[in-house]
Short mmCIF file of C-alpha atoms in Angstrom, two decimals:
data_model
loop_
_atom_site.label_atom_id
_atom_site.label_comp_id
_atom_site.label_asym_id
_atom_site.label_seq_id
_atom_site.Cartn_x
_atom_site.Cartn_y
_atom_site.Cartn_z
CA MET A 1 -0.23 -0.38 0.12
CA GLU A 2 2.45 2.39 1.00
CA ILE A 3 4.96 1.22 -1.79
CA LYS A 4 2.08 2.02 -4.29
CA VAL A 5 2.22 5.86 -2.94
CA LEU A 6 5.83 6.37 -3.38
CA LYS A 7 5.53 4.36 -6.59
CA ASP A 8 2.65 6.46 -8.00
CA ILE A 9 4.66 9.64 -6.91
CA LEU A 10 8.10 8.16 -8.39
CA GLY A 11 5.57 8.31 -11.55
CA ALA A 12 4.36 11.43 -11.64
CA ASN A 13 7.59 12.84 -10.59
CA GLU A 14 9.01 11.07 -13.82
CA GLN A 15 6.72 13.02 -15.97
CA ILE A 16 7.06 16.46 -14.83
CA ALA A 17 10.94 15.66 -14.94
CA GLU A 18 10.48 14.89 -18.98
CA ARG A 19 8.50 17.75 -19.40
CA ASN A 20 11.64 20.03 -17.07
CA ARG A 21 14.19 18.30 -19.87
CA GLN A 22 12.41 19.48 -22.41
CA LEU A 23 11.94 22.98 -21.50
CA LEU A 24 15.63 23.30 -20.60
CA ASP A 25 16.48 21.54 -24.23
CA SER A 26 14.59 24.30 -26.07
CA ASN A 27 16.31 26.86 -24.51
CA LYS A 28 19.93 24.60 -25.22
CA VAL A 29 20.62 24.76 -21.09
CA PHE A 30 22.41 21.90 -20.22
CA ALA A 31 21.28 20.84 -16.30
CA VAL A 32 23.43 18.87 -13.98
CA ASN A 33 22.34 17.84 -10.88
CA LEU A 34 25.08 18.27 -7.81
CA MET A 35 24.84 15.92 -5.11
CA SER A 36 26.67 14.95 -2.19
CA SER A 37 27.03 14.29 1.54
CA PRO A 38 26.58 17.57 3.45
CA GLY A 39 29.82 19.85 3.66
CA ALA A 40 31.26 18.04 0.38
CA GLY A 41 32.19 20.79 -1.40
CA LYS A 42 29.15 21.16 -3.84
CA THR A 43 28.76 24.95 -3.62
CA SER A 44 32.95 25.61 -3.88
CA LEU A 45 31.98 23.74 -6.79
CA ILE A 46 29.72 25.87 -8.24
CA LEU A 47 31.58 29.39 -6.94
CA GLU A 48 34.82 27.27 -9.14
CA THR A 49 33.04 26.39 -11.91
CA ILE A 50 30.80 29.88 -12.39
CA ARG A 51 34.96 31.43 -11.89
CA LYS A 52 36.97 28.98 -14.52
CA LEU A 53 33.56 29.49 -17.03
CA LYS A 54 33.36 32.97 -17.38
CA GLY A 55 33.02 34.22 -20.73
CA LYS A 56 32.77 31.36 -22.17
CA THR A 57 28.81 30.33 -21.26
CA LYS A 58 26.46 31.65 -18.88
CA ILE A 59 25.97 29.94 -15.82
CA GLY A 60 22.37 29.85 -13.55
CA VAL A 61 22.77 28.07 -10.44
CA VAL A 62 19.31 26.32 -8.78
CA GLU A 63 20.49 25.85 -4.53
CA GLY A 64 18.41 23.30 -2.87
CA ASP A 65 18.53 23.66 0.82
CA ILE A 66 15.91 22.36 3.69
CA SER A 67 15.52 25.98 5.47
CA SER A 68 18.14 28.07 4.46
CA THR A 69 19.80 30.81 1.78
CA LEU A 70 23.39 30.93 3.08
CA ASP A 71 24.78 29.10 -0.58
CA ALA A 72 22.06 31.42 -2.40
CA GLU A 73 23.73 34.44 -1.29
CA THR A 74 27.68 33.30 -1.59
CA ILE A 75 26.61 31.83 -4.82
CA GLY A 76 24.27 35.61 -5.45
CA LYS A 77 27.60 37.26 -4.97
CA GLU A 78 29.39 35.91 -7.95
CA GLY A 79 26.64 37.88 -10.10
CA VAL A 80 24.94 35.23 -11.82
CA PRO A 81 20.78 34.38 -11.74
CA VAL A 82 20.15 31.68 -8.18
CA ILE A 83 16.88 30.61 -7.37
CA GLN A 84 16.98 28.91 -3.72
CA ILE A 85 14.24 26.28 -3.10
CA ASN A 86 13.34 25.86 0.25
CA THR A 87 12.52 22.31 0.59
CA GLY A 88 10.81 22.53 4.31
CA GLY A 89 12.12 19.32 5.85
CA GLU A 90 11.96 16.86 2.91
CA CYS A 91 15.90 15.78 2.11
CA HIS A 92 15.41 15.93 -1.66
CA LEU A 93 14.78 18.25 -4.64
CA ASP A 94 11.89 16.59 -7.15
CA ALA A 95 11.12 17.62 -10.22
CA ASN A 96 8.50 19.99 -9.45
CA MET A 97 10.71 21.66 -7.59
CA LEU A 98 13.06 22.20 -10.20
CA SER A 99 9.87 23.00 -12.63
CA SER A 100 8.95 26.22 -10.02
CA ALA A 101 12.95 27.19 -10.33
CA LEU A 102 12.74 26.67 -13.97
CA ASN A 103 9.53 29.11 -14.27
CA ASN A 104 11.66 32.17 -12.74
CA LEU A 105 15.16 31.78 -14.35
CA PRO A 106 16.16 33.51 -17.28
CA LEU A 107 16.66 30.37 -19.34
CA GLN A 108 17.33 32.21 -23.63
CA ASP A 109 19.82 33.74 -21.41
CA ILE A 110 21.49 30.43 -19.56
CA GLY A 111 23.62 27.68 -21.34
CA LEU A 112 24.39 26.25 -18.03
CA LEU A 113 22.39 24.97 -15.18
CA LEU A 114 24.01 24.48 -12.24
CA ILE A 115 21.35 22.29 -9.66
CA GLU A 116 22.87 21.67 -5.87
CA ASN A 117 20.33 19.11 -4.47
CA VAL A 118 20.03 18.78 -0.58
CA GLY A 119 22.98 17.23 0.55
CA ASN A 120 22.31 13.64 1.38
CA LEU A 121 23.97 10.34 -0.51
CA ILE A 122 20.06 8.87 -0.18
CA CYS A 123 17.24 10.58 -0.94
CA PRO A 124 18.26 12.25 -4.04
CA ALA A 125 19.34 9.40 -5.83
CA GLU A 126 16.06 8.43 -6.79
CA PHE A 127 14.55 11.73 -7.95
CA ALA A 128 14.94 12.23 -11.18
CA LEU A 129 14.68 16.29 -11.77
CA GLY A 130 14.83 16.79 -15.67
CA GLU A 131 18.74 17.35 -15.57
CA HIS A 132 20.96 16.03 -18.42
CA LYS A 133 23.84 14.42 -15.59
CA LYS A 134 24.00 13.65 -12.10
CA VAL A 135 27.65 14.09 -10.62
CA LEU A 136 28.05 13.46 -7.20
CA VAL A 137 30.85 15.06 -5.10
CA SER A 138 32.70 12.97 -2.97
CA SER A 139 35.52 13.52 -0.73
CA ILE A 140 38.21 11.81 0.65
CA PRO A 141 37.68 12.88 4.43
CA GLU A 142 34.40 10.74 4.32
CA GLY A 143 36.53 7.71 3.37
CA ASP A 144 36.84 5.57 0.78
CA ASP A 145 34.23 3.15 1.69
CA LYS A 146 30.99 5.24 0.37
CA PRO A 147 30.49 3.68 -2.67
CA PHE A 148 29.51 -0.20 -0.72
CA LYS A 149 27.59 1.98 1.81
CA TYR A 150 25.61 4.49 -0.68
CA PRO A 151 25.36 1.55 -3.62
CA LEU A 152 22.52 3.37 -5.26
CA MET A 153 24.11 6.79 -5.70
CA PHE A 154 27.54 5.43 -6.79
CA HIS A 155 25.22 3.77 -10.22
CA LYS A 156 22.93 6.89 -10.69
CA ALA A 157 26.54 9.20 -11.40
CA ASP A 158 27.77 10.28 -14.57
CA VAL A 159 30.69 12.09 -12.78
CA VAL A 160 32.21 11.32 -9.76
CA LEU A 161 34.48 14.22 -8.34
CA ILE A 162 36.83 13.29 -5.72
CA ASN A 163 36.90 16.71 -4.00
CA LYS A 164 39.26 17.79 -1.13
CA ILE A 165 42.16 16.04 -2.65
CA ASP A 166 44.76 18.39 -0.63
CA LEU A 167 44.24 16.72 2.23
CA LEU A 168 45.28 12.94 0.76
CA PRO A 169 48.42 13.49 2.48
CA TYR A 170 46.56 13.96 6.04
CA LEU A 171 43.88 11.09 5.97
CA ARG A 172 43.79 6.85 5.65
CA PHE A 173 42.13 6.97 1.74
CA ASP A 174 43.25 4.67 -0.97
CA THR A 175 42.54 6.95 -4.28
CA GLU A 176 42.83 3.90 -6.73
CA ALA A 177 41.25 1.28 -4.42
CA TYR A 178 38.22 3.91 -4.27
CA SER A 179 38.15 4.11 -7.91
CA GLU A 180 37.89 0.68 -8.73
CA ALA A 181 34.77 -0.09 -6.12
CA ILE A 182 33.40 2.81 -7.90
CA LYS A 183 33.89 1.31 -11.31
CA ARG A 184 32.53 -2.22 -9.71
CA ILE A 185 29.35 -0.19 -8.98
CA ASN A 186 28.95 1.63 -12.56
CA GLU A 187 31.79 0.77 -15.22
CA LYS A 188 30.55 4.17 -17.46
CA VAL A 189 31.15 6.73 -14.74
CA GLU A 190 33.79 9.49 -15.34
CA ILE A 191 35.89 10.05 -12.03
CA PHE A 192 37.97 13.08 -11.67
CA PRO A 193 40.17 14.14 -8.66
CA ILE A 194 39.78 17.77 -7.82
CA SER A 195 40.04 20.25 -4.98
CA CYS A 196 38.13 23.02 -4.88
CA ALA A 197 40.78 24.97 -2.23
CA THR A 198 44.01 24.85 -4.63
CA GLY A 199 41.99 24.57 -7.91
CA GLN A 200 43.82 21.02 -8.72
CA GLY A 201 41.83 19.20 -11.52
CA ILE A 202 38.71 22.01 -12.05
CA GLU A 203 39.92 22.29 -15.69
CA GLN A 204 39.45 18.75 -16.47
CA TRP A 205 35.60 19.27 -14.69
CA VAL A 206 35.55 22.22 -17.20
CA SER A 207 36.66 21.10 -20.34
CA TRP A 208 34.15 17.91 -19.65
CA LEU A 209 31.27 20.18 -19.21
CA LEU A 210 32.12 22.05 -22.32
CA SER A 211 32.67 19.22 -24.39
CA GLN A 212 29.27 17.83 -23.16
CA MET A 213 27.54 20.81 -23.59
CA SER A 214 29.04 21.16 -27.35
CA ARG A 215 27.88 17.60 -27.81
CA ARG A 216 24.23 18.32 -26.71
CA TYR A 217 23.56 21.59 -28.42
CA GLY A 218 26.99 22.28 -31.07
CA GLY A 219 28.98 24.97 -30.71
CA ARG A 220 27.50 27.94 -28.27
CA MET B 1 -3.39 12.61 3.23
CA GLU B 2 0.20 12.53 2.88
CA ILE B 3 0.94 14.52 6.00
CA LYS B 4 -1.84 12.46 8.25
CA VAL B 5 0.01 9.29 6.66
CA LEU B 6 3.01 10.59 8.03
CA LYS B 7 1.91 11.72 11.41
CA ASP B 8 0.25 8.66 11.65
CA ILE B 9 3.76 6.66 11.25
CA LEU B 10 5.62 9.03 13.27
CA GLY B 11 2.58 8.88 16.42
CA ALA B 12 3.35 4.82 16.06
CA ASN B 13 6.99 5.54 15.73
CA GLU B 14 6.49 7.24 19.21
CA GLN B 15 5.25 4.22 20.81
CA ILE B 16 7.29 1.42 19.99
CA ALA B 17 9.90 4.22 20.79
CA GLU B 18 8.51 4.25 24.57
CA ARG B 19 8.10 0.86 24.58
CA ASN B 20 11.87 -0.09 23.84
CA ARG B 21 12.67 2.63 26.17
CA GLN B 22 10.57 0.65 28.94
CA LEU B 23 12.79 -2.89 27.83
CA LEU B 24 16.00 -1.27 27.91
CA ASP B 25 15.59 0.84 31.51
CA SER B 26 14.18 -2.57 32.66
CA ASN B 27 17.58 -4.17 31.63
CA LYS B 28 19.28 -1.15 33.17
CA VAL B 29 20.49 -1.04 29.28
CA PHE B 30 21.77 3.00 28.88
CA ALA B 31 20.69 3.36 24.69
CA VAL B 32 22.50 6.18 22.75
CA ASN B 33 21.63 7.00 19.12
CA LEU B 34 24.65 8.54 16.74
CA MET B 35 24.08 10.65 14.11
CA SER B 36 25.66 11.93 11.48
CA SER B 37 26.84 13.41 7.80
CA PRO B 38 28.22 9.96 6.15
CA GLY B 39 31.77 9.75 6.93
CA ALA B 40 31.77 11.79 9.98
CA GLY B 41 33.18 9.09 11.67
CA LYS B 42 30.56 7.13 13.82
CA THR B 43 32.25 3.92 13.16
CA SER B 44 35.52 5.19 14.56
CA LEU B 45 34.41 6.40 17.57
CA ILE B 46 32.41 3.12 18.80
CA LEU B 47 35.74 1.27 17.96
CA GLU B 48 37.40 4.48 20.37
CA THR B 49 34.20 3.99 22.86
CA ILE B 50 34.88 0.25 23.36
CA ARG B 51 38.29 0.28 23.58
CA LYS B 52 38.11 3.02 26.57
CA LEU B 53 35.24 1.40 27.92
CA LYS B 54 36.48 -1.96 28.32
CA GLY B 55 36.07 -3.37 32.39
CA LYS B 56 34.40 -0.13 32.90
CA THR B 57 30.99 -1.12 30.86
CA LYS B 58 30.03 -3.86 28.86
CA ILE B 59 29.03 -2.69 25.57
CA GLY B 60 26.29 -3.53 22.54
CA VAL B 61 26.58 -1.77 19.31
CA VAL B 62 23.30 -1.71 16.35
CA GLU B 63 24.64 -0.87 13.28
CA GLY B 64 22.18 0.57 10.90
CA ASP B 65 22.78 1.24 7.30
CA ILE B 66 21.23 0.52 3.46
CA SER B 67 22.54 -2.27 2.67
CA SER B 68 26.15 -3.48 3.82
CA THR B 69 27.56 -4.89 6.56
CA LEU B 70 30.96 -2.96 6.68
CA ASP B 71 30.35 -1.39 9.89
CA ALA B 72 29.21 -4.21 11.51
CA GLU B 73 31.97 -6.13 10.68
CA THR B 74 34.44 -3.83 11.86
CA ILE B 75 32.89 -3.35 14.88
CA GLY B 76 32.23 -7.35 15.37
CA LYS B 77 36.01 -8.08 15.45
CA GLU B 78 36.17 -6.43 18.81
CA GLY B 79 34.04 -8.91 20.78
CA VAL B 80 30.82 -7.46 21.37
CA PRO B 81 27.24 -7.79 20.90
CA VAL B 82 26.41 -6.49 17.71
CA ILE B 83 23.16 -6.67 15.12
CA GLN B 84 23.01 -5.07 11.39
CA ILE B 85 20.00 -3.39 10.59
CA ASN B 86 19.79 -2.99 6.64
CA THR B 87 17.09 -0.84 6.23
CA GLY B 88 16.93 -1.32 2.47
CA GLY B 89 17.19 2.13 1.18
CA GLU B 90 15.73 3.64 3.89
CA CYS B 91 17.32 7.40 5.32
CA HIS B 92 16.91 6.28 8.93
CA LEU B 93 16.43 3.77 11.44
CA ASP B 94 12.99 3.86 12.84
CA ALA B 95 11.77 2.39 16.32
CA ASN B 96 10.28 -0.84 14.72
CA MET B 97 13.93 -1.98 13.38
CA LEU B 98 15.32 -0.84 16.68
CA SER B 99 12.85 -3.26 18.46
CA SER B 100 13.89 -6.31 16.59
CA ALA B 101 17.69 -5.42 17.45
CA LEU B 102 17.01 -5.12 20.76
CA ASN B 103 15.03 -8.55 20.57
CA ASN B 104 18.47 -10.34 19.24
CA LEU B 105 20.51 -8.57 21.70
CA PRO B 106 21.52 -10.08 24.80
CA LEU B 107 20.62 -6.67 26.95
CA GLN B 108 21.02 -8.72 30.28
CA ASP B 109 24.60 -8.78 29.53
CA ILE B 110 24.74 -5.23 28.29
CA GLY B 111 25.39 -1.29 30.15
CA LEU B 112 25.32 0.60 27.28
CA LEU B 113 23.85 0.24 23.96
CA LEU B 114 25.27 2.64 20.97
CA ILE B 115 23.19 2.53 18.20
CA GLU B 116 24.37 4.16 14.50
CA ASN B 117 21.88 5.09 12.57
CA VAL B 118 22.14 5.90 8.73
CA GLY B 119 24.82 8.46 7.53
CA ASN B 120 22.33 11.43 7.18
CA LEU B 121 21.80 14.73 8.46
CA ILE B 122 17.92 15.25 7.76
CA CYS B 123 15.47 11.77 7.93
CA PRO B 124 17.39 10.25 11.48
CA ALA B 125 16.44 13.70 13.31
CA GLU B 126 12.74 13.03 13.17
CA PHE B 127 12.48 9.24 14.58
CA ALA B 128 12.89 8.60 18.03
CA LEU B 129 14.39 5.38 18.91
CA GLY B 130 13.47 4.52 22.37
CA GLU B 131 17.40 6.42 23.09
CA HIS B 132 17.79 7.76 26.08
CA LYS B 133 20.59 10.80 24.16
CA LYS B 134 20.63 11.61 21.22
CA VAL B 135 24.14 12.29 20.03
CA LEU B 136 25.26 14.49 17.02
CA VAL B 137 28.54 13.36 15.35
CA SER B 138 30.46 16.49 13.68
CA SER B 139 33.33 16.89 11.55
CA ILE B 140 35.59 19.47 10.80
CA PRO B 141 36.14 18.96 6.81
CA GLU B 142 32.12 19.13 6.76
CA GLY B 143 32.58 23.18 6.91
CA ASP B 144 31.05 25.37 10.05
CA ASP B 145 27.54 26.56 7.84
CA LYS B 146 26.01 23.22 9.03
CA PRO B 147 23.78 23.82 12.21
CA PHE B 148 22.10 26.83 9.66
CA LYS B 149 21.61 24.10 6.75
CA TYR B 150 20.69 20.96 9.11
CA PRO B 151 19.01 23.19 12.33
CA LEU B 152 16.66 20.23 13.07
CA MET B 153 19.21 18.15 13.62
CA PHE B 154 21.45 20.34 15.44
CA HIS B 155 17.99 21.12 18.04
CA LYS B 156 17.37 17.58 18.82
CA ALA B 157 21.15 16.70 19.88
CA ASP B 158 21.91 16.19 23.36
CA VAL B 159 25.73 16.57 22.64
CA VAL B 160 27.24 17.62 19.94
CA LEU B 161 31.05 15.82 19.12
CA ILE B 162 32.98 18.30 16.52
CA ASN B 163 35.46 15.60 15.53
CA LYS B 164 38.44 15.51 13.36
CA ILE B 165 39.85 18.69 14.97
CA ASP B 166 43.42 17.19 14.11
CA LEU B 167 42.45 18.37 10.47
CA LEU B 168 42.27 21.79 12.26
CA PRO B 169 45.38 23.58 11.18
CA TYR B 170 44.26 22.25 7.17
CA LEU B 171 40.94 23.90 6.91
CA ARG B 172 38.88 26.78 7.17
CA PHE B 173 36.66 26.02 10.70
CA ASP B 174 35.98 28.23 12.86
CA THR B 175 35.29 26.03 15.96
CA GLU B 176 34.31 29.24 18.38
CA ALA B 177 31.66 30.47 16.09
CA TYR B 178 30.51 26.85 15.10
CA SER B 179 29.83 26.12 18.80
CA GLU B 180 27.97 29.63 19.42
CA ALA B 181 25.97 28.91 16.25
CA ILE B 182 24.90 25.14 17.56
CA LYS B 183 24.39 27.00 21.65
CA ARG B 184 21.87 29.97 19.18
CA ILE B 185 19.74 26.51 18.36
CA ASN B 186 19.66 24.18 20.91
CA GLU B 187 21.45 26.00 24.86
CA LYS B 188 21.33 22.89 26.75
CA VAL B 189 23.41 20.93 24.10
CA GLU B 190 27.24 19.66 24.86
CA ILE B 191 29.59 20.29 22.77
CA PHE B 192 33.34 18.47 22.98
CA PRO B 193 36.14 18.69 20.38
CA ILE B 194 37.39 15.54 19.74
CA SER B 195 39.93 13.29 17.31
CA CYS B 196 39.51 9.83 16.65
CA ALA B 197 42.37 9.25 15.19
CA THR B 198 44.54 11.17 18.33
CA GLY B 199 42.06 10.35 20.83
CA GLN B 200 42.09 13.83 21.87
CA GLY B 201 38.93 14.34 24.10
CA ILE B 202 37.84 11.11 24.22
CA GLU B 203 38.34 10.92 27.61
CA GLN B 204 35.98 13.50 27.78
CA TRP B 205 32.95 11.99 26.06
CA VAL B 206 33.90 8.46 27.83
CA SER B 207 33.12 10.67 31.13
CA TRP B 208 30.22 12.33 29.90
CA LEU B 209 28.82 8.84 29.10
CA LEU B 210 29.66 6.97 32.53
CA SER B 211 27.93 9.82 34.57
CA GLN B 212 24.90 9.98 32.54
CA MET B 213 24.67 5.71 32.98
CA SER B 214 25.61 6.30 36.75
CA ARG B 215 22.77 9.49 37.17
CA ARG B 216 19.84 6.87 35.23
CA TYR B 217 20.49 3.73 36.85
CA GLY B 218 23.03 4.12 39.64
CA GLY B 219 26.80 2.47 39.58
CA ARG B 220 27.26 -0.25 37.67
#
């Protein structure tokens, strides 16, 4: 009975997600759903990405949080359009929330939409938003056992960023074993080690983004 | 309609939680619900606590995970009774799950029950298990903005442990501002800075545990 309700919710969500994707495509907006544990570095990644892509593409941001507007305020200082979604307790964004956000963004002026999901390795994995790619921001201090403990999230990701690699000297973390564990769950995933603190690896991440955008919509 | 269902679930959960607490009290088992983001250090804390309390009290452990038994295997090596609960996708433990675990633990031989909830700063805050105290394990690399972003979790915690303080030299983290932010949300909370890597602060944490146990059940 309860499972049936959940199926209906997910079914309705998929339909709205598909409509969101059509709206994004008709405006040639490439959308990325950023997911992670709390504090893995989604907001820092968005800031680095905005700075690196200045002059190359126009960026819009959707910030998902339970209640605060902290991250949206930080992002807003970069001069890009940003919409805050407060989920009011829900542990993930859903397609309907993104739909409201899209209605309030200047889509015709945006080439890349970065969507920061609620910080959580569980619930966001189940809800499509209409994004083109799912990106999981993992981080060294969380430990290298996470693919075993949150397999669905690693399975669904198109890209896994391994953030905070500047902390590798101070922590036990086997990057090679970690990458192998992810590949066993998801053999098509792309993995980029990065540090938003030092900028290491950001170039590769941004090149991947641009190549995906150009593959989908041609040069822009 | 859906909100009503959620209310019923929470109501039923509260009743089972109360029965769990009665069962624990009749066996003089003090139970602590450990909650955190993924990778903040709950399992390491349990290991340090077991080692520090060897000979002082007998410990039992309940491990909550979505699907793996990794942490239970690690804990089992310490020679304490451990029950794994696999939630099968649910982002939190509930009272019914704990009830099943209690039925499989030698409660008469245990003085302290450490319950490791699913790694997540959102859902576990809403579900009482029947525990005596809620302990939030936060960690320096997650950043000092977390009380603003996950206020319910910080509001409900009896204790906040600030773990990984050995990483303070390498990260921007204002411990004083962080503690003040927590106190504004929850003025009665106890805060202990610790490092499971170096052992710093573990003595204070364990003393707090022993004093709480003796306050509830007398010397044991």
